[in-house]
Amino acid sequence: MKKIYVLLLFAFGLTQTTIAQTNFNDVFYSIDSLESIGQPQAALKKVEELQVLAKKETNESLFLKCTVYKIKFLSYLQEDAIASIIENLDKEIKIAEFPVRNILQSLEAEIYSKYY
């Protein structure tokens, strides 16, 4: 009987994780839709909201995905976006921990290599 309860609890946990991931996929679908109809400002706003949520929940993969999208939309919207993108990345690198910090540093290095 205990095995059944443990199995049900485990299955419920997996279901909740899948539901949460699906919700993020729906949000990114709407962000991509906004981009395709030429509304990068609205898409950037949604990405920034999602990035705050990812930080709050310590969802590293979602945070990194939001960071890449944010870089893309900032480069669409601002003529000289490189400086602000690098400044934002520096702020995030200072507070990030091990795996995220390294990926952000790699992104920053790539941006520097394209800039110079």
Short mmCIF file of C-alpha atoms in Angstrom, two decimals:
data_model
loop_
_atom_site.label_atom_id
_atom_site.label_comp_id
_atom_site.label_asym_id
_atom_site.label_seq_id
_atom_site.Cartn_x
_atom_site.Cartn_y
_atom_site.Cartn_z
CA MET A 1 0.00 0.00 0.00
CA LYS A 2 2.87 2.38 0.80
CA LYS A 3 4.37 1.70 -2.61
CA ILE A 4 1.16 2.84 -4.29
CA TYR A 5 1.13 6.09 -2.32
CA VAL A 6 4.77 6.76 -3.11
CA LEU A 7 4.16 5.97 -6.78
CA LEU A 8 1.15 8.29 -6.90
CA LEU A 9 3.07 11.06 -5.19
CA PHE A 10 5.94 10.65 -7.64
CA ALA A 11 3.57 10.66 -10.62
CA PHE A 12 1.85 13.78 -9.31
CA GLY A 13 5.21 15.54 -8.99
CA LEU A 14 6.14 14.68 -12.58
CA THR A 15 2.78 15.91 -13.81
CA GLN A 16 3.22 19.26 -12.06
CA THR A 17 6.66 19.71 -13.62
CA THR A 18 5.28 18.95 -17.08
CA ILE A 19 2.41 21.40 -16.60
CA ALA A 20 4.78 24.17 -15.52
CA GLN A 21 7.03 23.55 -18.54
CA THR A 22 4.02 23.62 -20.87
CA ASN A 23 3.00 27.00 -19.50
CA PHE A 24 6.45 28.40 -20.26
CA ASN A 25 6.29 26.94 -23.75
CA ASP A 26 2.96 28.72 -24.27
CA VAL A 27 4.50 32.01 -23.14
CA PHE A 28 7.43 31.61 -25.52
CA TYR A 29 4.99 30.77 -28.31
CA SER A 30 3.22 34.08 -27.67
CA ILE A 31 6.60 35.88 -27.54
CA ASP A 32 7.56 34.38 -30.90
CA SER A 33 4.16 35.38 -32.28
CA LEU A 34 4.68 38.98 -31.16
CA GLU A 35 8.07 38.96 -32.86
CA SER A 36 6.67 37.60 -36.10
CA ILE A 37 3.98 40.30 -36.30
CA GLY A 38 6.56 43.03 -35.71
CA GLN A 39 6.04 43.91 -32.06
CA PRO A 40 9.46 43.45 -30.45
CA GLN A 41 8.70 45.96 -27.66
CA ALA A 42 5.74 43.92 -26.42
CA ALA A 43 7.80 40.74 -26.75
CA LEU A 44 10.65 42.30 -24.76
CA LYS A 45 8.24 43.27 -22.00
CA LYS A 46 6.98 39.69 -21.75
CA VAL A 47 10.53 38.33 -21.75
CA GLU A 48 11.54 40.68 -18.94
CA GLU A 49 8.50 39.63 -16.87
CA LEU A 50 9.34 35.98 -17.46
CA GLN A 51 12.98 36.58 -16.58
CA VAL A 52 11.98 38.06 -13.21
CA LEU A 53 9.83 34.98 -12.58
CA ALA A 54 12.71 32.68 -13.55
CA LYS A 55 15.01 34.45 -11.09
CA LYS A 56 12.40 34.23 -8.36
CA GLU A 57 11.91 30.50 -8.92
CA THR A 58 15.65 29.91 -9.54
CA ASN A 59 14.87 28.30 -12.87
CA GLU A 60 18.30 28.57 -14.49
CA SER A 61 17.44 27.26 -17.94
CA LEU A 62 14.46 29.58 -18.23
CA PHE A 63 16.56 32.50 -17.03
CA LEU A 64 19.21 31.82 -19.67
CA LYS A 65 16.62 31.44 -22.41
CA CYS A 66 15.07 34.75 -21.38
CA THR A 67 18.50 36.37 -21.40
CA VAL A 68 19.13 35.27 -24.98
CA TYR A 69 15.71 36.53 -26.08
CA LYS A 70 16.28 39.81 -24.23
CA ILE A 71 19.60 40.32 -26.03
CA LYS A 72 17.90 39.65 -29.35
CA PHE A 73 15.05 42.10 -28.76
CA LEU A 74 17.30 44.82 -27.35
CA SER A 75 19.45 44.58 -30.47
CA TYR A 76 16.29 45.04 -32.59
CA LEU A 77 15.07 48.05 -30.64
CA GLN A 78 18.20 50.05 -29.88
CA GLU A 79 20.68 51.37 -32.38
CA ASP A 80 23.67 51.05 -30.05
CA ALA A 81 22.44 48.15 -27.93
CA ILE A 82 25.82 46.51 -27.41
CA ALA A 83 26.79 48.79 -24.52
CA SER A 84 23.54 48.26 -22.62
CA ILE A 85 23.57 44.52 -23.30
CA ILE A 86 27.11 44.20 -21.94
CA GLU A 87 26.21 46.32 -18.93
CA ASN A 88 23.19 44.09 -18.18
CA LEU A 89 25.27 40.96 -18.60
CA ASP A 90 27.93 42.31 -16.24
CA LYS A 91 25.27 42.91 -13.57
CA GLU A 92 23.90 39.40 -13.99
CA ILE A 93 27.37 37.81 -13.97
CA LYS A 94 28.18 39.45 -10.64
CA ILE A 95 25.19 37.85 -8.90
CA ALA A 96 24.99 34.56 -10.82
CA GLU A 97 26.34 31.29 -9.52
CA PHE A 98 28.41 28.51 -11.09
CA PRO A 99 26.72 27.16 -14.19
CA VAL A 100 24.80 30.29 -15.06
CA ARG A 101 27.79 32.59 -14.52
CA ASN A 102 29.92 30.61 -16.97
CA ILE A 103 27.25 30.64 -19.66
CA LEU A 104 26.66 34.37 -19.22
CA GLN A 105 30.42 34.98 -19.47
CA SER A 106 30.46 32.97 -22.68
CA LEU A 107 27.60 35.06 -24.09
CA GLU A 108 29.42 38.23 -23.12
CA ALA A 109 32.63 37.03 -24.76
CA GLU A 110 30.75 36.25 -27.96
CA ILE A 111 29.20 39.71 -27.98
CA TYR A 112 32.62 41.30 -27.44
CA SER A 113 34.09 39.27 -30.31
CA LYS A 114 31.33 40.43 -32.67
CA TYR A 115 31.58 44.02 -31.47
CA TYR A 116 35.30 44.45 -32.01
#
